[in-house]
Coordinates of C-alpha atoms and ligand atoms in Angstrom, one line a residue:
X1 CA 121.8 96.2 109.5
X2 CA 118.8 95.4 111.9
X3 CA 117.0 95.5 114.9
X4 CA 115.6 93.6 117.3
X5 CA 112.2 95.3 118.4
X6 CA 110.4 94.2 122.0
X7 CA 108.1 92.1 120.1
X8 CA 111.1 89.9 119.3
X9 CA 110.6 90.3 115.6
X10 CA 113.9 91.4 113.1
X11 CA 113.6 95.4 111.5
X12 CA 116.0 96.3 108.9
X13 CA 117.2 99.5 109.9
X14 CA 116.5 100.9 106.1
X15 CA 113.4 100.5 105.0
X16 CA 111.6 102.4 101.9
X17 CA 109.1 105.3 102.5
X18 CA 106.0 105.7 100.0
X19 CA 104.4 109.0 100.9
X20 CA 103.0 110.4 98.3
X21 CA 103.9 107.4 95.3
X22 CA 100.6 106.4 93.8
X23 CA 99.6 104.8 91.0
X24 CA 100.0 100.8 90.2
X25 CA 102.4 101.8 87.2
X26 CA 104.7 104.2 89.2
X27 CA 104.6 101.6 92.4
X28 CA 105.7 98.3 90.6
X29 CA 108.9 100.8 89.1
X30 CA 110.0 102.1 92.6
X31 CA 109.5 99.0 94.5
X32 CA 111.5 97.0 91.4
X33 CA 113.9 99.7 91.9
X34 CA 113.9 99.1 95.6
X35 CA 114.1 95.4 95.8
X36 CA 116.7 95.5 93.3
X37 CA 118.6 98.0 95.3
X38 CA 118.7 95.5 98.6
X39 CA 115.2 97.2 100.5
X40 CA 113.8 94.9 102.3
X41 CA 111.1 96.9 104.7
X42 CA 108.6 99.5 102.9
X43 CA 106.7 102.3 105.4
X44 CA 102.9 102.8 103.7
X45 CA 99.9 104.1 105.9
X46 CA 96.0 103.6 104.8
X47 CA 96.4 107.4 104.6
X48 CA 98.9 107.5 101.6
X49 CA 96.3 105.2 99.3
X50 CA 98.7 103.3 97.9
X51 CA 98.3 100.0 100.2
X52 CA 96.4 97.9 97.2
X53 CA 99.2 99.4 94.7
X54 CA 101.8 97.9 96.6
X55 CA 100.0 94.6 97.6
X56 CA 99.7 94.1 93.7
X57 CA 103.0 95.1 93.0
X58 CA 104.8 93.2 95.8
X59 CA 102.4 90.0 94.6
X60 CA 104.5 90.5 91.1
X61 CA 107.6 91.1 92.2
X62 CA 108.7 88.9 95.1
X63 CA 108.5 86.0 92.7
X64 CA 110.7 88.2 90.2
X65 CA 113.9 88.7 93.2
X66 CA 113.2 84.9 94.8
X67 CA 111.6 86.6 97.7
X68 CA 108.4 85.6 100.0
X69 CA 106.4 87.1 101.8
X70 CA 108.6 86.9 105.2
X71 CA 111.4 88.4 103.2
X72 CA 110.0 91.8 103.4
X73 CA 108.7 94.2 106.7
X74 CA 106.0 95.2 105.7
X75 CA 104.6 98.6 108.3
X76 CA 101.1 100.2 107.5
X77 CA 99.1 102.9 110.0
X78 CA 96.1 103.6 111.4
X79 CA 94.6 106.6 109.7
X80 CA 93.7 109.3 111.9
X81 CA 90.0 109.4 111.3
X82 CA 90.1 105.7 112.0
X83 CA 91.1 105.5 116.2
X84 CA 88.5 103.8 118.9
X85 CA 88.6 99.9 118.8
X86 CA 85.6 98.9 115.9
X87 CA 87.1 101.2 113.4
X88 CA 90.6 100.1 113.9
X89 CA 90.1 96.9 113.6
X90 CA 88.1 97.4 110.8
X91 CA 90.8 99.6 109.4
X92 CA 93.7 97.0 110.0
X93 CA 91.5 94.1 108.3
X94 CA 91.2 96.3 105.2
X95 CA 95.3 96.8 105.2
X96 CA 95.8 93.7 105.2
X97 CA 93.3 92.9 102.4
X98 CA 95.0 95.7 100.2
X99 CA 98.6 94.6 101.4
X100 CA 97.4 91.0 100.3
X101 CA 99.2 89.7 103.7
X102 CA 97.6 87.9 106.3
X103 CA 100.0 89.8 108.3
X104 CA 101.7 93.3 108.9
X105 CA 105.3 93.0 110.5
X106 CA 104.4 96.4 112.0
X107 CA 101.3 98.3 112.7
X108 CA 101.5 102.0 114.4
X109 CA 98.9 104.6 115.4
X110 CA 99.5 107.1 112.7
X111 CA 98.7 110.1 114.7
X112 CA 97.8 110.6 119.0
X113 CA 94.5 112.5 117.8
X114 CA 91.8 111.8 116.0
X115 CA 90.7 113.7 112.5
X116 CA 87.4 116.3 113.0
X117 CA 88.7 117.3 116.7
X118 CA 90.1 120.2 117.9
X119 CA 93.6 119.4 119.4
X120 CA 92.4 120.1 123.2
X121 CA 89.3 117.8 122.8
X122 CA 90.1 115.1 125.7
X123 CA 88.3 112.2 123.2
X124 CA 91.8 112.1 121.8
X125 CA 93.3 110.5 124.5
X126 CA 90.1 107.6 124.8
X127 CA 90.3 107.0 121.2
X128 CA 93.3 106.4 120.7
X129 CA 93.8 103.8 123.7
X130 CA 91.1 102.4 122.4
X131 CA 92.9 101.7 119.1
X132 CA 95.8 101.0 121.3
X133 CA 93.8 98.1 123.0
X134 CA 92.4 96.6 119.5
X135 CA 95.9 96.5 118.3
X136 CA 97.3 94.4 121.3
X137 CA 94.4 92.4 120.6
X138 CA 95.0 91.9 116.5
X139 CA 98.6 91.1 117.9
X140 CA 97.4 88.3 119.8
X141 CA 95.5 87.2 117.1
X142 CA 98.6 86.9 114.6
X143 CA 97.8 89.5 112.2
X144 CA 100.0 91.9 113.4
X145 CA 103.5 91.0 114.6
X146 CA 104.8 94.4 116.2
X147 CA 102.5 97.5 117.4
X148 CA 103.8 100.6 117.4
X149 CA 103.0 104.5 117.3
X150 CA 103.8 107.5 115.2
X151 CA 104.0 111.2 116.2
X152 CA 104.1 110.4 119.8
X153 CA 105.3 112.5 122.2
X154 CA 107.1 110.8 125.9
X155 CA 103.3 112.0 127.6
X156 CA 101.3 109.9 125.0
X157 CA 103.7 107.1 125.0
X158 CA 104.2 107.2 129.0
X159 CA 100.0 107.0 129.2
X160 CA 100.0 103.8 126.8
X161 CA 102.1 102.5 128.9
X162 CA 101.2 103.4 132.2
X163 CA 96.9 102.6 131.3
X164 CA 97.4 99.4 129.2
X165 CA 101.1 98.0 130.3
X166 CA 102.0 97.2 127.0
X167 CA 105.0 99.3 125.5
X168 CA 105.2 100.0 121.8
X169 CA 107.8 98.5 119.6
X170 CA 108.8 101.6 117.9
X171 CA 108.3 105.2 117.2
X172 CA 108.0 106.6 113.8
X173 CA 108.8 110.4 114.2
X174 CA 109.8 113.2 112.4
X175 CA 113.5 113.6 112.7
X176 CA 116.7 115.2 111.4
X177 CA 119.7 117.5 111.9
X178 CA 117.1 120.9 112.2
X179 CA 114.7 118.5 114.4
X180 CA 117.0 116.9 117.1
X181 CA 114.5 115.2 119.8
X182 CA 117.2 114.3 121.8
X183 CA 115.2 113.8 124.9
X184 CA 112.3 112.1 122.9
X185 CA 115.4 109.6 121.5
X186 CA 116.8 108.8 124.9
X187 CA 113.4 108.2 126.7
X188 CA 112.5 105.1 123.6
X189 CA 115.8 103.9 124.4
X190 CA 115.1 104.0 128.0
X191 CA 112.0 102.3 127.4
X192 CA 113.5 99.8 124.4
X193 CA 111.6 101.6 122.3
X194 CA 113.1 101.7 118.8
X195 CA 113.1 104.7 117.3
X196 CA 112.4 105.2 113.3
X197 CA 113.1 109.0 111.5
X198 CA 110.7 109.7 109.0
X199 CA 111.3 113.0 106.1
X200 CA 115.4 112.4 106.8
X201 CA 115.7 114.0 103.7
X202 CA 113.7 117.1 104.1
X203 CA 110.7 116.0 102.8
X204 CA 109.4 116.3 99.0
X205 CA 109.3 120.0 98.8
X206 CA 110.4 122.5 95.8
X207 CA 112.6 124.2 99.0
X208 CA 114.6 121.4 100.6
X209 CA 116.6 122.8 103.0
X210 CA 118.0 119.8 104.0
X211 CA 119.2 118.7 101.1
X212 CA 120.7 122.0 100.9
X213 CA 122.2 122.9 104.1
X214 CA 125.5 124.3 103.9
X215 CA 126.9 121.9 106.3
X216 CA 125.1 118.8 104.9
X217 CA 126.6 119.9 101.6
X218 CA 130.1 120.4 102.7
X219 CA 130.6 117.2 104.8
X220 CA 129.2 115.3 102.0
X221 CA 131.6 117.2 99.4
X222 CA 134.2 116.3 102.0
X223 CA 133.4 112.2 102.4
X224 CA 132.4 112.0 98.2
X225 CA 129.3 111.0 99.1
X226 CA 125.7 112.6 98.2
X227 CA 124.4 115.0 101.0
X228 CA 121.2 112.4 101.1
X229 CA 123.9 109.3 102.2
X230 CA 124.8 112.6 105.3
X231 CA 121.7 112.9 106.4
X232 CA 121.2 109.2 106.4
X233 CA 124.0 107.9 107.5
X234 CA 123.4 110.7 111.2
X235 CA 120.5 108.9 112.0
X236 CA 121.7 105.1 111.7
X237 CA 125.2 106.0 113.2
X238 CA 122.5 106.8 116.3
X239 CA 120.7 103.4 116.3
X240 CA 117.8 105.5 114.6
X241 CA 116.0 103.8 112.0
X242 CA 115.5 105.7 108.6
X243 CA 112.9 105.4 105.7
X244 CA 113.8 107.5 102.7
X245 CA 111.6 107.9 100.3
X246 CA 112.3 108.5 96.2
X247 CA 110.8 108.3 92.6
X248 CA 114.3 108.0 91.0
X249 CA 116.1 104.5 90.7
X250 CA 119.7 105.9 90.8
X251 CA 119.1 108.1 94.3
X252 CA 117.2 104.7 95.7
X253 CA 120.3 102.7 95.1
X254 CA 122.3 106.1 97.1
X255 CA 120.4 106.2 100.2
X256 CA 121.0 102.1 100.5
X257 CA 124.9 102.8 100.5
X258 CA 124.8 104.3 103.9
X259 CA 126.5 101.3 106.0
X260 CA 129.9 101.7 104.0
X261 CA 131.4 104.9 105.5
X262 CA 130.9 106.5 109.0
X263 CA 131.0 110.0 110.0
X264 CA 133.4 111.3 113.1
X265 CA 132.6 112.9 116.1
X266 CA 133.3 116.2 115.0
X267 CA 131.2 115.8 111.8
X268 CA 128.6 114.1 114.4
X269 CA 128.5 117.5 116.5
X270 CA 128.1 119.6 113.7
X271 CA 125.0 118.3 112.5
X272 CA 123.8 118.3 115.4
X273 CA 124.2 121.9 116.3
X274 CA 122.2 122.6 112.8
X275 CA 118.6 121.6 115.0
X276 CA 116.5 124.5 114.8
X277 CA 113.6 122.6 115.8
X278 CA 112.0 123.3 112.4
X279 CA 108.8 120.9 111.5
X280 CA 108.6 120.1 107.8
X281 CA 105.3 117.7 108.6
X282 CA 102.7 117.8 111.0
X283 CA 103.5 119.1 115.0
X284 CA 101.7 116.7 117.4
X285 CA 103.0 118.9 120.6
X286 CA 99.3 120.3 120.4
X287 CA 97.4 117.3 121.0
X288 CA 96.0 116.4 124.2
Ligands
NDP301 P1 112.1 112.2 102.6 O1 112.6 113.0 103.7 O2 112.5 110.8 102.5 O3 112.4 113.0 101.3 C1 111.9 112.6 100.0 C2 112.5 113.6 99.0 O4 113.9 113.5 98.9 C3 111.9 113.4 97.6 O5 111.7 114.7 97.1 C4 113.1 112.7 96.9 O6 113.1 113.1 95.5 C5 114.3 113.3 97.6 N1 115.4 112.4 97.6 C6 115.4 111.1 98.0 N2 116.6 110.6 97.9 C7 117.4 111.5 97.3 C8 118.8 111.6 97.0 N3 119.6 110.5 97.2 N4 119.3 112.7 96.5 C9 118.5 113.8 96.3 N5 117.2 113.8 96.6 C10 116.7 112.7 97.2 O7 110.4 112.3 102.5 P2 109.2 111.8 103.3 O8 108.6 113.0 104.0 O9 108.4 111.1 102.3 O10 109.7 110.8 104.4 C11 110.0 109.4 104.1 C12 108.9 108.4 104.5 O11 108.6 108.6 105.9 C13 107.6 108.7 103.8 O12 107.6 108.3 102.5 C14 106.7 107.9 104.7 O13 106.8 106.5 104.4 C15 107.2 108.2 106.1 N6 106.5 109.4 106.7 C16 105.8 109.2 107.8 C17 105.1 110.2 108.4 C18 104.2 109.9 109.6 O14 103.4 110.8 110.0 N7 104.3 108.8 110.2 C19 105.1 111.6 107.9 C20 106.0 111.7 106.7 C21 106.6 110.6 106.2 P3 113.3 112.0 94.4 O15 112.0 111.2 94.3 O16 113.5 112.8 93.2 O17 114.5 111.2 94.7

């Protein structure tokens, strides 16, 4: 399953998240798992340090699955201490050298603010059009095929918009059943803004309390499948796109298997009702 983002260029709908997987060794074993398993798009940032990890890695194993280089989406971010057009593009350049691409499929604005400033400081919003204009400048260029942003709210996004006239490809936000942004969802589509979930799964925490939910667990008990494939399966049923992120081969091959069952309305509605509007990552309503 894919998606066609405003840029024209093809997303799988699944692609694999890498937070917090470092280390060449542990890498090459999660991205073999993962292109074995059927991933074809992998979410890093410049933020997570794993970028030349996974441009080694990838260099190995494409050959290994008959795969190039345009086989995979490949999505890195701007770190947040990198906004305002020299550093950017400095930023982007040195993804790509660590990615080993002469290309990203899709490059977002990791955060609206920029690191060192208090949320209120009204350089946030210069800086990171800046970065905004350096990107749809690196697009024109060919090095980046889509631009989007991540941890936008509709007031950042409508200013990118409104200032530069050029409308991101996609959002990359946090987003499950105890963080519905249903307005947030229906303004992207509004906009033909595709909209990605990132920690689906709760996050990588000793207390996952999505993994755990009562409801999650009991629809998933119902269907036979593993509460992850649940929470998954929500979001793509939506159109939303999903990266899930693991260290373990057999639950990277589950949370592929999420285009062979659907859930119904009523199961629908009662993950829905679960929103609590709970953050398990970072809040962006703060930033100016
Ligand atoms: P997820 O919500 O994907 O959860 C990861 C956790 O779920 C790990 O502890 C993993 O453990 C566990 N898990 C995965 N699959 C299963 C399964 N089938 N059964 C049981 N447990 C499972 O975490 P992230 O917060 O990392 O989000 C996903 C990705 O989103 C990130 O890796 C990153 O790429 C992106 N992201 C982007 C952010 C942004 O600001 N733009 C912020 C946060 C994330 P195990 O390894 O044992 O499987």
């Amino acid at each position: 399953m894919a998606v066609t983002l405003n840029s024209g260029v093809v997303m799988p709908l699944i692609g694999f998240g890498t937070f917090k997987i470092r280390g060449k060794e542990l890498v090459y074993s999660v991205l073999d798992s993962a292109l074995a398993a059927g991933y074809r798009s992998i979410d890093t940032a410049s933020v997570y340090r794993n970028e030349g990890d996974i441009g080694e890695s990838l260099k190995e194993l494409l050959p290994k699955y008959g795969l190039k280089r345009q086989d995979v989406f490949i999505t890195s971010k701007l770190g947040p201490k990198n906004q305002g057009c020299g550093r950017c593009r400095e930023s982007c350049l040195q993804s790509l050298h660590s990615l080993q691409c002469d290309y990203l499929d899709l490059y977002l604005i990791h955060w609206p603010g920029t690191q060192g400033m208090q949320p209120c400081d009204a350089r946030h919003r210069d800086l990171r059009l800046q970065s905004w204009g350096e990107m749809v400048a690196l697009q024109k260029e060919g090095k980046l095929k889509s631009i989007g942003v991540s941890n936008f709210l509709q007031h950042h996004i409508e200013d990118v918009i409104d200032t530069t006239k050029h409308t991101p490809a996609v959002l990359q936000i946090e987003y499950h059943p105890h963080l519905v942004q249903r307005r947030l969802v229906d303004f992207c589509r509004s906009k033909g803004i595709h909209f990605q979930a990132y920690s689906s799964l709760g996050t990588t925490t000793d207390s996952n309390t999505l993994l755990t939910d009562s409801v999650v667990c009991k629809i998933a008990k119902q269907r036979g499948v593993s509460p992850a494939r649940v929470l998954l399966r929500w979001a793509v049923q939506q159109g939303i796109g999903v990266i899930p992120k693991s260290t373990n081969s057999d639950h990277i091959r589950d949370n592929m298997d999420i285009f062979s069952f659907s859930l119904s309305d009523q199961e629908m509605v009662s993950l829905n009702q679960l929103d609590t509007q709970s953050h398990l990552c970072w809040n962006p309503s703060q930033v100016l």
